[in-house]
C-alpha positions as YAML, in Angstrom:
chain: A
units: angstrom
residues:
- id: 1
  name: UNK
  ca: [5.93, 1.86, 44.22]
- id: 2
  name: UNK
  ca: [3.44, 0.10, 41.96]
- id: 3
  name: UNK
  ca: [2.21, 3.48, 40.69]
- id: 4
  name: UNK
  ca: [5.78, 4.53, 39.95]
- id: 5
  name: UNK
  ca: [6.39, 1.35, 37.96]
- id: 6
  name: UNK
  ca: [3.12, 1.88, 36.07]
- id: 7
  name: UNK
  ca: [4.08, 5.44, 35.14]
- id: 8
  name: UNK
  ca: [7.58, 4.32, 34.15]
- id: 9
  name: UNK
  ca: [6.17, 1.66, 31.81]
- id: 10
  name: UNK
  ca: [3.82, 4.21, 30.26]
- id: 11
  name: UNK
  ca: [6.58, 6.78, 29.82]
- id: 12
  name: UNK
  ca: [9.34, 4.37, 28.78]
- id: 13
  name: UNK
  ca: [8.64, 4.59, 25.00]
- id: 14
  name: UNK
  ca: [8.68, 8.41, 25.12]
- id: 15
  name: UNK
  ca: [11.87, 8.42, 27.22]
- id: 16
  name: UNK
  ca: [13.63, 6.06, 24.78]
- id: 17
  name: UNK
  ca: [12.42, 8.14, 21.83]
- id: 18
  name: UNK
  ca: [13.70, 11.40, 23.33]
- id: 19
  name: UNK
  ca: [17.01, 9.74, 24.25]
- id: 20
  name: UNK
  ca: [17.40, 8.62, 20.63]
- id: 21
  name: UNK
  ca: [16.82, 12.18, 19.38]
- id: 22
  name: UNK
  ca: [19.19, 13.65, 21.99]
- id: 23
  name: UNK
  ca: [22.06, 11.22, 21.36]
- id: 24
  name: UNK
  ca: [21.76, 11.50, 17.57]
- id: 25
  name: UNK
  ca: [21.82, 15.30, 17.92]
- id: 26
  name: UNK
  ca: [24.90, 15.05, 20.15]
- id: 27
  name: UNK
  ca: [26.56, 12.77, 17.59]
- id: 28
  name: UNK
  ca: [25.91, 15.42, 14.91]
- id: 29
  name: UNK
  ca: [27.36, 18.12, 17.17]
- id: 30
  name: UNK
  ca: [30.42, 16.04, 18.05]
- id: 31
  name: UNK
  ca: [31.21, 15.16, 14.44]
- id: 32
  name: UNK
  ca: [30.68, 18.69, 13.12]
- id: 33
  name: UNK
  ca: [32.70, 20.33, 15.90]
- id: 34
  name: UNK
  ca: [35.70, 18.02, 16.21]
- id: 35
  name: UNK
  ca: [36.30, 16.45, 12.79]
- id: 36
  name: UNK
  ca: [37.65, 17.74, 9.50]
- id: 37
  name: UNK
  ca: [35.38, 19.25, 6.84]
- id: 38
  name: UNK
  ca: [35.56, 16.21, 4.59]
- id: 39
  name: UNK
  ca: [34.46, 13.92, 7.45]
- id: 40
  name: UNK
  ca: [31.58, 16.26, 8.33]
- id: 41
  name: UNK
  ca: [30.47, 16.44, 4.68]
- id: 42
  name: UNK
  ca: [30.61, 12.64, 4.41]
- id: 43
  name: UNK
  ca: [28.59, 12.25, 7.63]
- id: 44
  name: UNK
  ca: [25.94, 14.70, 6.38]
- id: 45
  name: UNK
  ca: [25.78, 13.01, 3.00]
- id: 46
  name: UNK
  ca: [25.25, 9.47, 4.24]
- id: 47
  name: UNK
  ca: [22.75, 10.57, 6.91]
- id: 48
  name: UNK
  ca: [20.62, 12.52, 4.45]
- id: 49
  name: UNK
  ca: [20.78, 9.86, 1.73]
- id: 50
  name: UNK
  ca: [19.75, 7.02, 4.05]
- id: 51
  name: UNK
  ca: [16.87, 9.01, 5.56]
- id: 52
  name: UNK
  ca: [15.52, 10.04, 2.15]
- id: 53
  name: UNK
  ca: [16.05, 6.80, 0.25]
- id: 54
  name: UNK
  ca: [14.69, 4.29, 2.79]
- id: 55
  name: UNK
  ca: [10.95, 5.21, 2.66]
- id: 56
  name: UNK
  ca: [11.03, 5.06, -1.16]
- id: 57
  name: UNK
  ca: [12.96, 1.79, -1.28]
- id: 58
  name: UNK
  ca: [10.41, 0.19, 1.09]
- id: 59
  name: UNK
  ca: [7.59, 1.49, -1.14]
- id: 60
  name: UNK
  ca: [5.58, 2.27, 2.01]
- id: 61
  name: UNK
  ca: [5.13, -1.43, 2.79]
- id: 62
  name: UNK
  ca: [6.28, -1.11, 6.41]
- id: 63
  name: UNK
  ca: [3.17, 0.99, 7.13]
- id: 64
  name: UNK
  ca: [0.96, -2.01, 6.37]
- id: 65
  name: UNK
  ca: [1.93, -3.69, 9.66]
- id: 66
  name: UNK
  ca: [0.09, -1.07, 11.71]
- id: 67
  name: UNK
  ca: [-2.95, -1.00, 9.40]
- id: 68
  name: UNK
  ca: [-3.29, -4.80, 9.03]
- id: 69
  name: UNK
  ca: [-1.45, -6.36, 12.01]
- id: 70
  name: UNK
  ca: [-3.05, -9.78, 11.50]
- id: 71
  name: UNK
  ca: [-1.39, -10.13, 8.09]
- id: 72
  name: UNK
  ca: [2.17, -9.69, 9.35]
- id: 73
  name: UNK
  ca: [3.45, -12.87, 7.65]
- id: 74
  name: UNK
  ca: [2.04, -11.87, 4.25]
- id: 75
  name: UNK
  ca: [3.43, -8.34, 4.59]
- id: 76
  name: UNK
  ca: [6.86, -9.67, 5.64]
- id: 77
  name: UNK
  ca: [7.06, -11.82, 2.51]
- id: 78
  name: UNK
  ca: [6.23, -8.84, 0.30]
- id: 79
  name: UNK
  ca: [8.79, -6.67, 2.08]
- id: 80
  name: UNK
  ca: [11.52, -9.28, 1.62]
- id: 81
  name: UNK
  ca: [10.79, -9.24, -2.11]
- id: 82
  name: UNK
  ca: [10.83, -5.43, -2.23]
- id: 83
  name: UNK
  ca: [14.09, -5.27, -0.26]
- id: 84
  name: UNK
  ca: [15.59, -7.69, -2.80]
- id: 85
  name: UNK
  ca: [14.56, -5.32, -5.59]
- id: 86
  name: UNK
  ca: [15.90, -2.36, -3.60]
- id: 87
  name: UNK
  ca: [19.24, -4.13, -3.10]
- id: 88
  name: UNK
  ca: [19.49, -4.80, -6.85]
- id: 89
  name: UNK
  ca: [18.58, -1.17, -7.60]
- id: 90
  name: UNK
  ca: [21.20, 0.25, -5.22]
- id: 91
  name: UNK
  ca: [23.94, -2.02, -6.61]
- id: 92
  name: UNK
  ca: [22.93, -1.11, -10.18]
- id: 93
  name: UNK
  ca: [23.05, 2.63, -9.38]
- id: 94
  name: UNK
  ca: [26.47, 2.18, -7.78]
- id: 95
  name: UNK
  ca: [27.82, 0.34, -10.83]
- id: 96
  name: UNK
  ca: [26.23, 2.61, -13.46]
- id: 97
  name: UNK
  ca: [27.30, 5.78, -11.67]
- id: 98
  name: UNK
  ca: [30.92, 4.69, -11.80]
- id: 99
  name: UNK
  ca: [31.26, 4.86, -8.02]
- id: 100
  name: UNK
  ca: [29.58, 8.24, -7.46]
- id: 101
  name: UNK
  ca: [27.40, 6.51, -4.86]
- id: 102
  name: UNK
  ca: [29.83, 4.60, -2.61]
- id: 103
  name: UNK
  ca: [29.22, 0.94, -1.90]
- id: 104
  name: UNK
  ca: [28.50, 1.47, 1.78]
- id: 105
  name: UNK
  ca: [25.24, 3.21, 0.81]
- id: 106
  name: UNK
  ca: [23.89, -0.22, -0.07]
- id: 107
  name: UNK
  ca: [24.24, -2.17, 3.17]
- id: 108
  name: UNK
  ca: [23.67, 0.85, 5.44]
- id: 109
  name: UNK
  ca: [20.45, 1.81, 3.62]
- id: 110
  name: UNK
  ca: [19.16, -1.76, 3.63]
- id: 111
  name: UNK
  ca: [19.91, -2.00, 7.37]
- id: 112
  name: UNK
  ca: [17.92, 1.16, 8.03]
- id: 113
  name: UNK
  ca: [15.04, -0.19, 5.92]
- id: 114
  name: UNK
  ca: [14.99, -3.33, 8.06]
- id: 115
  name: UNK
  ca: [15.04, -1.16, 11.18]
- id: 116
  name: UNK
  ca: [11.97, 0.77, 9.97]
- id: 117
  name: UNK
  ca: [10.15, -2.50, 9.26]
- id: 118
  name: UNK
  ca: [11.02, -3.84, 12.70]
- id: 119
  name: UNK
  ca: [9.72, -0.74, 14.43]
- id: 120
  name: UNK
  ca: [6.45, -0.84, 12.46]
- id: 121
  name: UNK
  ca: [5.95, -4.54, 13.19]
- id: 122
  name: UNK
  ca: [6.58, -4.12, 16.92]
- id: 123
  name: UNK
  ca: [4.23, -1.11, 17.08]
- id: 124
  name: UNK
  ca: [1.53, -3.19, 15.40]
- id: 125
  name: UNK
  ca: [2.02, -5.85, 18.06]
- id: 126
  name: UNK
  ca: [1.70, -3.12, 20.76]
- id: 127
  name: UNK
  ca: [5.29, -3.70, 21.91]
- id: 128
  name: UNK
  ca: [5.99, 0.00, 22.17]
- id: 129
  name: UNK
  ca: [9.15, -0.22, 24.29]
- id: 130
  name: UNK
  ca: [10.75, -2.70, 21.89]
- id: 131
  name: UNK
  ca: [9.59, -0.59, 18.93]
- id: 132
  name: UNK
  ca: [11.32, 2.50, 20.29]
- id: 133
  name: UNK
  ca: [14.43, 0.50, 21.17]
- id: 134
  name: UNK
  ca: [14.54, -0.81, 17.63]
- id: 135
  name: UNK
  ca: [14.31, 2.70, 16.20]
- id: 136
  name: UNK
  ca: [16.58, 4.49, 18.66]
- id: 137
  name: UNK
  ca: [19.13, 2.03, 20.05]
- id: 138
  name: UNK
  ca: [21.36, 2.46, 17.00]
- id: 139
  name: UNK
  ca: [21.29, 6.26, 17.45]
- id: 140
  name: UNK
  ca: [22.54, 5.91, 21.01]
- id: 141
  name: UNK
  ca: [25.18, 3.41, 19.88]
- id: 142
  name: UNK
  ca: [26.42, 5.64, 17.06]
- id: 143
  name: UNK
  ca: [26.92, 8.50, 19.53]
- id: 144
  name: UNK
  ca: [29.01, 6.23, 21.76]
- id: 145
  name: UNK
  ca: [31.07, 5.14, 18.76]
- id: 146
  name: UNK
  ca: [31.54, 8.75, 17.64]
- id: 147
  name: UNK
  ca: [32.61, 9.75, 21.15]
- id: 148
  name: UNK
  ca: [35.05, 6.85, 21.35]
- id: 149
  name: UNK
  ca: [36.53, 7.58, 17.92]
- id: 150
  name: UNK
  ca: [36.85, 11.29, 18.77]
- id: 151
  name: UNK
  ca: [38.37, 11.09, 22.25]
- id: 152
  name: UNK
  ca: [40.10, 7.71, 22.23]
- id: 153
  name: UNK
  ca: [41.59, 8.06, 18.79]
- id: 154
  name: UNK
  ca: [39.88, 5.04, 17.23]
- id: 155
  name: UNK
  ca: [40.54, 4.94, 13.50]
- id: 156
  name: UNK
  ca: [36.90, 4.31, 12.52]
- id: 157
  name: UNK
  ca: [35.44, 5.92, 9.39]
- id: 158
  name: UNK
  ca: [31.97, 7.42, 9.06]
- id: 159
  name: UNK
  ca: [30.70, 4.55, 6.93]
- id: 160
  name: UNK
  ca: [31.85, 2.04, 9.55]
- id: 161
  name: UNK
  ca: [30.13, 3.98, 12.37]
- id: 162
  name: UNK
  ca: [26.79, 3.82, 10.54]
- id: 163
  name: UNK
  ca: [27.33, 0.25, 9.47]
- id: 164
  name: UNK
  ca: [28.16, -1.10, 12.93]
- id: 165
  name: UNK
  ca: [25.39, 0.75, 14.77]
- id: 166
  name: UNK
  ca: [22.62, -0.04, 12.28]
- id: 167
  name: UNK
  ca: [23.48, -3.71, 11.88]
- id: 168
  name: UNK
  ca: [23.65, -4.14, 15.65]
- id: 169
  name: UNK
  ca: [20.12, -2.74, 15.64]
- id: 170
  name: UNK
  ca: [19.12, -5.37, 13.08]
- id: 171
  name: UNK
  ca: [20.51, -8.13, 15.29]
- id: 172
  name: UNK
  ca: [18.50, -6.77, 18.23]
- id: 173
  name: UNK
  ca: [15.44, -6.82, 15.97]
- id: 174
  name: UNK
  ca: [15.93, -10.50, 15.15]
- id: 175
  name: UNK
  ca: [15.95, -11.37, 18.84]
- id: 176
  name: UNK
  ca: [12.88, -9.17, 19.38]
- id: 177
  name: UNK
  ca: [10.63, -10.63, 16.69]
- id: 178
  name: UNK
  ca: [11.85, -14.17, 16.20]
- id: 179
  name: UNK
  ca: [8.68, -15.79, 17.51]
- id: 180
  name: UNK
  ca: [5.50, -17.16, 16.00]
- id: 181
  name: UNK
  ca: [4.38, -13.87, 14.54]
- id: 182
  name: UNK
  ca: [6.84, -12.01, 12.39]
- id: 183
  name: UNK
  ca: [8.72, -13.95, 9.75]
- id: 184
  name: UNK
  ca: [7.44, -17.46, 10.28]
- id: 185
  name: UNK
  ca: [5.14, -16.86, 7.30]
- id: 186
  name: UNK
  ca: [8.15, -16.87, 5.02]
- id: 187
  name: UNK
  ca: [8.61, -20.61, 5.45]
- id: 188
  name: UNK
  ca: [4.89, -21.49, 5.28]
- id: 189
  name: UNK
  ca: [3.75, -23.09, 2.03]
- id: 190
  name: UNK
  ca: [0.60, -20.96, 1.81]
- id: 191
  name: UNK
  ca: [1.04, -17.22, 1.99]
- id: 192
  name: UNK
  ca: [-1.72, -14.98, 0.71]
- id: 193
  name: UNK
  ca: [-0.90, -12.24, -1.75]
- id: 194
  name: UNK
  ca: [-1.69, -8.71, -0.67]
- id: 195
  name: UNK
  ca: [-4.64, -6.95, -2.28]
- id: 196
  name: UNK
  ca: [-4.47, -4.03, -4.69]
- id: 197
  name: UNK
  ca: [-6.05, -1.84, -2.02]
- id: 198
  name: UNK
  ca: [-3.19, -2.69, 0.35]
- id: 199
  name: UNK
  ca: [-0.58, -1.92, -2.30]
- id: 200
  name: UNK
  ca: [-2.41, 1.34, -3.06]
- id: 201
  name: UNK
  ca: [-2.31, 2.34, 0.60]
- id: 202
  name: UNK
  ca: [1.41, 1.47, 0.75]
- id: 203
  name: UNK
  ca: [2.09, 3.62, -2.33]
- id: 204
  name: UNK
  ca: [0.23, 6.54, -0.77]
- id: 205
  name: UNK
  ca: [2.20, 6.18, 2.45]
- id: 206
  name: UNK
  ca: [5.45, 5.95, 0.48]
- id: 207
  name: UNK
  ca: [4.71, 9.33, -1.11]
- id: 208
  name: UNK
  ca: [3.70, 10.81, 2.25]
- id: 209
  name: UNK
  ca: [6.65, 9.58, 4.33]
- id: 210
  name: UNK
  ca: [9.13, 9.81, 1.46]
- id: 211
  name: UNK
  ca: [8.35, 13.44, 0.62]
- id: 212
  name: UNK
  ca: [8.38, 14.27, 4.32]
- id: 213
  name: UNK
  ca: [11.89, 12.79, 4.65]
- id: 214
  name: UNK
  ca: [12.99, 14.58, 1.49]
- id: 215
  name: UNK
  ca: [11.61, 17.87, 2.83]
- id: 216
  name: UNK
  ca: [13.65, 17.45, 6.01]
- id: 217
  name: UNK
  ca: [16.94, 16.22, 4.51]
- id: 218
  name: UNK
  ca: [17.11, 17.21, 0.82]
- id: 219
  name: UNK
  ca: [18.84, 20.52, 1.56]
- id: 220
  name: UNK
  ca: [21.60, 18.72, 3.48]
- id: 221
  name: UNK
  ca: [21.92, 16.09, 0.74]
- id: 222
  name: UNK
  ca: [22.25, 18.59, -2.11]
- id: 223
  name: UNK
  ca: [24.75, 20.82, -0.30]
- id: 224
  name: UNK
  ca: [26.87, 17.89, 0.93]
- id: 225
  name: UNK
  ca: [26.83, 16.28, -2.53]
- id: 226
  name: UNK
  ca: [27.45, 19.25, -4.81]
- id: 227
  name: UNK
  ca: [29.42, 21.84, -2.87]
- id: 228
  name: UNK
  ca: [32.92, 22.01, -1.44]
- id: 229
  name: UNK
  ca: [33.53, 20.16, 1.82]
- id: 230
  name: UNK
  ca: [34.16, 23.35, 3.80]
- id: 231
  name: UNK
  ca: [30.82, 24.87, 2.75]
- id: 232
  name: UNK
  ca: [29.00, 21.56, 3.26]
- id: 233
  name: UNK
  ca: [30.40, 21.22, 6.78]
- id: 234
  name: UNK
  ca: [29.48, 24.80, 7.70]
- id: 235
  name: UNK
  ca: [25.95, 24.40, 6.30]
- id: 236
  name: UNK
  ca: [25.44, 21.15, 8.20]
- id: 237
  name: UNK
  ca: [26.54, 22.83, 11.43]
- id: 238
  name: UNK
  ca: [23.97, 25.59, 10.84]
- id: 239
  name: UNK
  ca: [21.31, 23.05, 9.92]
- id: 240
  name: UNK
  ca: [21.58, 20.90, 13.05]
- id: 241
  name: UNK
  ca: [21.65, 23.90, 15.42]
- id: 242
  name: UNK
  ca: [18.92, 26.04, 13.89]
- id: 243
  name: UNK
  ca: [16.47, 23.18, 13.20]
- id: 244
  name: UNK
  ca: [16.97, 21.29, 16.48]
- id: 245
  name: UNK
  ca: [13.80, 22.79, 17.97]
- id: 246
  name: UNK
  ca: [11.71, 21.38, 15.10]
- id: 247
  name: UNK
  ca: [13.17, 17.89, 15.50]
- id: 248
  name: UNK
  ca: [12.44, 17.73, 19.25]
- id: 249
  name: UNK
  ca: [9.05, 19.48, 19.30]
- id: 250
  name: UNK
  ca: [7.55, 17.99, 16.16]
- id: 251
  name: UNK
  ca: [8.82, 14.55, 17.07]
- id: 252
  name: UNK
  ca: [7.36, 14.57, 20.57]
- id: 253
  name: UNK
  ca: [4.06, 16.21, 19.58]
- id: 254
  name: UNK
  ca: [3.70, 13.92, 16.58]
- id: 255
  name: UNK
  ca: [4.27, 10.92, 18.81]
- id: 256
  name: UNK
  ca: [1.53, 11.87, 21.28]
- id: 257
  name: UNK
  ca: [-0.96, 14.27, 19.65]
- id: 258
  name: UNK
  ca: [-2.66, 12.00, 17.12]
- id: 259
  name: UNK
  ca: [-3.80, 9.36, 19.67]
- id: 260
  name: UNK
  ca: [-4.87, 12.18, 22.02]
- id: 261
  name: UNK
  ca: [-7.01, 13.74, 19.28]
- id: 262
  name: UNK
  ca: [-8.46, 10.37, 18.39]
- id: 263
  name: UNK
  ca: [-9.44, 9.62, 21.99]
- id: 264
  name: UNK
  ca: [-10.83, 13.05, 22.96]
- id: 265
  name: UNK
  ca: [-11.39, 15.35, 19.94]
- id: 266
  name: UNK
  ca: [-13.86, 17.58, 21.80]
- id: 267
  name: UNK
  ca: [-11.14, 18.39, 24.34]
- id: 268
  name: UNK
  ca: [-8.08, 19.02, 22.17]
- id: 269
  name: UNK
  ca: [-9.37, 20.20, 18.78]
- id: 270
  name: UNK
  ca: [-10.75, 23.56, 20.07]
- id: 271
  name: UNK
  ca: [-7.30, 24.31, 21.53]
- id: 272
  name: UNK
  ca: [-5.63, 23.76, 18.14]
- id: 273
  name: UNK
  ca: [-8.22, 25.83, 16.27]
- id: 274
  name: UNK
  ca: [-7.90, 28.66, 18.81]
- id: 275
  name: UNK
  ca: [-4.10, 28.47, 18.53]
- id: 276
  name: UNK
  ca: [-4.41, 28.77, 14.73]
- id: 277
  name: UNK
  ca: [-6.02, 32.19, 15.15]
- id: 278
  name: UNK
  ca: [-2.90, 33.39, 17.01]
- id: 279
  name: UNK
  ca: [-0.53, 31.77, 14.57]
- id: 280
  name: UNK
  ca: [1.27, 34.91, 13.36]
- id: 281
  name: UNK
  ca: [2.19, 36.34, 16.76]
- id: 282
  name: UNK
  ca: [3.16, 32.96, 18.20]
- id: 283
  name: UNK
  ca: [5.22, 32.07, 15.12]
- id: 284
  name: UNK
  ca: [7.11, 35.37, 15.18]
- id: 285
  name: UNK
  ca: [7.94, 34.94, 18.87]
- id: 286
  name: UNK
  ca: [9.14, 31.37, 18.32]
- id: 287
  name: UNK
  ca: [11.17, 32.43, 15.29]
- id: 288
  name: UNK
  ca: [12.92, 35.21, 17.23]
- id: 289
  name: UNK
  ca: [13.60, 32.89, 20.16]
- id: 290
  name: UNK
  ca: [14.92, 30.11, 17.92]
- id: 291
  name: UNK
  ca: [17.19, 32.52, 16.04]
- id: 292
  name: UNK
  ca: [18.58, 34.04, 19.26]
- id: 293
  name: UNK
  ca: [19.15, 30.74, 21.07]
- id: 294
  name: UNK
  ca: [20.54, 29.17, 17.90]
- id: 295
  name: UNK
  ca: [23.13, 31.94, 17.56]
- id: 296
  name: UNK
  ca: [24.13, 31.55, 21.20]
- id: 297
  name: UNK
  ca: [24.44, 27.75, 20.90]
- id: 298
  name: UNK
  ca: [26.27, 28.00, 17.56]
- id: 299
  name: UNK
  ca: [28.80, 30.43, 19.05]
- id: 300
  name: UNK
  ca: [29.26, 28.19, 22.08]
- id: 301
  name: UNK
  ca: [29.75, 24.97, 20.10]
- id: 302
  name: UNK
  ca: [31.58, 26.23, 17.01]
- id: 303
  name: UNK
  ca: [33.25, 29.47, 18.18]
- id: 304
  name: UNK
  ca: [36.56, 29.80, 16.33]
- id: 305
  name: UNK
  ca: [35.67, 27.08, 13.81]
- id: 306
  name: UNK
  ca: [32.64, 28.50, 11.97]
- id: 307
  name: UNK
  ca: [31.03, 31.93, 11.98]
- id: 308
  name: UNK
  ca: [27.27, 32.36, 11.99]
- id: 309
  name: UNK
  ca: [25.92, 33.05, 8.52]
- id: 310
  name: UNK
  ca: [22.89, 35.15, 9.42]
- id: 311
  name: UNK
  ca: [21.17, 34.60, 6.07]
- id: 312
  name: UNK
  ca: [21.36, 30.83, 6.51]
- id: 313
  name: UNK
  ca: [20.37, 31.12, 10.18]
- id: 314
  name: UNK
  ca: [17.29, 33.21, 9.31]
- id: 315
  name: UNK
  ca: [16.06, 30.83, 6.60]
- id: 316
  name: UNK
  ca: [16.68, 27.75, 8.74]
- id: 317
  name: UNK
  ca: [14.94, 29.30, 11.76]
- id: 318
  name: UNK
  ca: [11.89, 30.13, 9.63]
- id: 319
  name: UNK
  ca: [11.89, 26.58, 8.27]
- id: 320
  name: UNK
  ca: [12.23, 25.24, 11.82]
- id: 321
  name: UNK
  ca: [9.10, 27.09, 13.02]
- id: 322
  name: UNK
  ca: [7.05, 26.05, 9.98]
- id: 323
  name: UNK
  ca: [8.09, 22.42, 10.52]
- id: 324
  name: UNK
  ca: [7.07, 22.66, 14.16]
- id: 325
  name: UNK
  ca: [3.67, 24.15, 13.31]
- id: 326
  name: UNK
  ca: [3.17, 21.62, 10.51]
- id: 327
  name: UNK
  ca: [2.74, 18.78, 12.98]
- id: 328
  name: UNK
  ca: [-0.55, 20.25, 14.31]
- id: 329
  name: UNK
  ca: [-2.64, 19.94, 11.11]
- id: 330
  name: UNK
  ca: [-0.97, 16.67, 10.10]
- id: 331
  name: UNK
  ca: [-1.89, 15.16, 13.48]
- id: 332
  name: UNK
  ca: [-5.52, 16.07, 12.75]
- id: 333
  name: UNK
  ca: [-5.24, 14.44, 9.34]
- id: 334
  name: UNK
  ca: [-3.68, 11.34, 10.87]
- id: 335
  name: UNK
  ca: [-6.57, 11.01, 13.30]
- id: 336
  name: UNK
  ca: [-9.58, 11.89, 11.14]
- id: 337
  name: UNK
  ca: [-8.85, 12.21, 7.41]
- id: 338
  name: UNK
  ca: [-10.30, 9.90, 4.78]
- id: 339
  name: UNK
  ca: [-8.64, 8.57, 1.63]
- id: 340
  name: UNK
  ca: [-9.75, 11.34, -0.74]
- id: 341
  name: UNK
  ca: [-8.58, 14.16, 1.52]
- id: 342
  name: UNK
  ca: [-5.28, 12.42, 2.22]
- id: 343
  name: UNK
  ca: [-4.66, 11.93, -1.51]
- id: 344
  name: UNK
  ca: [-4.98, 15.65, -2.32]
- id: 345
  name: UNK
  ca: [-2.67, 16.47, 0.60]
- id: 346
  name: UNK
  ca: [-0.06, 13.94, -0.57]
- id: 347
  name: UNK
  ca: [-0.15, 15.30, -4.14]
- id: 348
  name: UNK
  ca: [0.62, 18.83, -2.95]
- id: 349
  name: UNK
  ca: [3.44, 17.39, -0.84]
- id: 350
  name: UNK
  ca: [4.94, 15.86, -3.99]
- id: 351
  name: UNK
  ca: [4.62, 19.21, -5.78]
- id: 352
  name: UNK
  ca: [6.45, 20.92, -2.91]
- id: 353
  name: UNK
  ca: [9.32, 18.46, -3.11]
- id: 354
  name: UNK
  ca: [9.56, 18.92, -6.89]
- id: 355
  name: UNK
  ca: [9.87, 22.68, -6.35]
- id: 356
  name: UNK
  ca: [12.68, 22.03, -3.85]
- id: 357
  name: UNK
  ca: [14.51, 19.71, -6.26]
- id: 358
  name: UNK
  ca: [14.14, 22.02, -9.26]
- id: 359
  name: UNK
  ca: [15.39, 25.09, -7.37]
- id: 360
  name: UNK
  ca: [18.30, 23.05, -5.99]
- id: 361
  name: UNK
  ca: [19.27, 21.94, -9.49]
- id: 362
  name: UNK
  ca: [18.99, 25.55, -10.65]
- id: 363
  name: UNK
  ca: [21.29, 26.52, -7.79]
- id: 364
  name: UNK
  ca: [23.86, 23.96, -8.91]
- id: 365
  name: UNK
  ca: [23.72, 25.33, -12.47]
- id: 366
  name: UNK
  ca: [24.00, 28.99, -11.36]
- id: 367
  name: UNK
  ca: [26.60, 28.21, -8.66]
- id: 368
  name: UNK
  ca: [24.42, 29.65, -5.88]
- id: 369
  name: UNK
  ca: [23.53, 26.28, -4.43]
- id: 370
  name: UNK
  ca: [22.90, 27.07, -0.75]
- id: 371
  name: UNK
  ca: [20.71, 30.11, -1.44]
- id: 372
  name: UNK
  ca: [18.54, 28.25, -3.95]
- id: 373
  name: UNK
  ca: [18.34, 25.19, -1.70]
- id: 374
  name: UNK
  ca: [17.10, 27.36, 1.17]
- id: 375
  name: UNK
  ca: [14.58, 29.11, -1.09]
- id: 376
  name: UNK
  ca: [13.33, 25.75, -2.39]
- id: 377
  name: UNK
  ca: [13.09, 24.32, 1.12]
- id: 378
  name: UNK
  ca: [11.14, 27.36, 2.33]
- id: 379
  name: UNK
  ca: [8.72, 27.18, -0.61]
- id: 380
  name: UNK
  ca: [8.24, 23.47, -0.01]
- id: 381
  name: UNK
  ca: [7.46, 23.84, 3.71]
- id: 382
  name: UNK
  ca: [5.11, 26.77, 3.15]
- id: 383
  name: UNK
  ca: [3.18, 24.77, 0.57]
- id: 384
  name: UNK
  ca: [3.09, 21.71, 2.82]
- id: 385
  name: UNK
  ca: [1.85, 23.73, 5.79]
- id: 386
  name: UNK
  ca: [-0.78, 25.52, 3.69]
- id: 387
  name: UNK
  ca: [-2.00, 22.22, 2.24]
- id: 388
  name: UNK
  ca: [-2.09, 20.43, 5.61]
- id: 389
  name: UNK
  ca: [-3.79, 23.34, 7.40]
- id: 390
  name: UNK
  ca: [-6.44, 23.80, 4.71]
- id: 391
  name: UNK
  ca: [-7.16, 20.07, 4.52]
- id: 392
  name: UNK
  ca: [-7.32, 19.70, 8.31]
- id: 393
  name: UNK
  ca: [-9.82, 22.55, 8.67]
- id: 394
  name: UNK
  ca: [-11.92, 21.05, 5.87]
- id: 395
  name: UNK
  ca: [-11.97, 17.69, 7.67]
- id: 396
  name: UNK
  ca: [-13.00, 19.34, 10.96]
- id: 397
  name: UNK
  ca: [-15.77, 21.25, 9.21]
- id: 398
  name: UNK
  ca: [-17.08, 18.32, 7.16]
- id: 399
  name: UNK
  ca: [-17.16, 15.92, 10.08]
- id: 400
  name: UNK
  ca: [-18.38, 18.58, 12.55]
- id: 401
  name: UNK
  ca: [-15.77, 17.55, 15.09]
- id: 402
  name: UNK
  ca: [-16.06, 20.66, 17.28]
- id: 403
  name: UNK
  ca: [-19.32, 20.89, 19.23]
- id: 404
  name: UNK
  ca: [-20.96, 19.04, 16.37]
- id: 405
  name: UNK
  ca: [-20.70, 22.19, 14.22]
- id: 406
  name: UNK
  ca: [-18.89, 23.10, 11.06]
- id: 407
  name: UNK
  ca: [-15.92, 25.42, 11.54]
...
């Protein structure tokens, strides 16, 4: 019994994390299969905007909690100031755009920013169960709200679903961290300013996490923002089905692989390097399997509502496999890379995102938005994978991490 409880405590964060992914995926499926095209397009638009904007609005400051856990009070004060600036920026954009960006972007995005900060703080304090609850409880709640609104006929809009679930998560956060550690520094008379090195690290992490979020969600954002609702809804349905494998696999591996590599590099690194030599055959098999299963699932979920667009399905399946493979070299970088190597990797990530944005804008101009978005997304992920793989192998070779020899 004691062993069972021990294993349950060890596995609880992973279980909560996987439940969050599953319920958010089911919420996407439920919305896209049972609601009108304009509701689906609105859902896709707010989801993609919040996921992309939040890392940039936080300026990477939430990552400082894990790196410098003893300075939580100082970091919290800086984040409060940055969130104030972010709030002003979002309101200004809403006003200057003449309402193009709806008002609910403001409070929903700020709530998600607070959620990210809470998760980072709780991770730094080694409260992994609470950290995963903070990050995933709102995803479970939003599924329950979507299910209730779909089957019980509740007249709740998309913006209200996000607003209620995320702000409930913020309330849970306040109960989780309202002790001597987290925000008590705000009311202390002496709070130390962060160093330039800490701000530099935050900026680097902002570019890394922000471009990663943009890589994952920019295609959905552009299509849901600049195409007709019917096309946006169909594209979103394709996106969630044909990239589901990447979300589950990369999320789980990313959660566990970096600490495993850090603790036993001589055991796990040779497996990754050997896998890299078989990359083409394994990738092709995974691509074919993802495309086949995606078509079956798409037909099962959306039969009679949407038809499979095989061009979109092919591009999204290729992107899905590249995203899944991408987590292997980035886990190596997370465990062993130094500042200089990480900087060059981040710069190429920014270049990849710029290619995606420029091709998407070209698609808007030429009225072939989805095709150009998919081409830009593919180019971005290929560049990111090439950069991460090359940098990871260089780090392994320089530090002689495998049998004390260069690779």
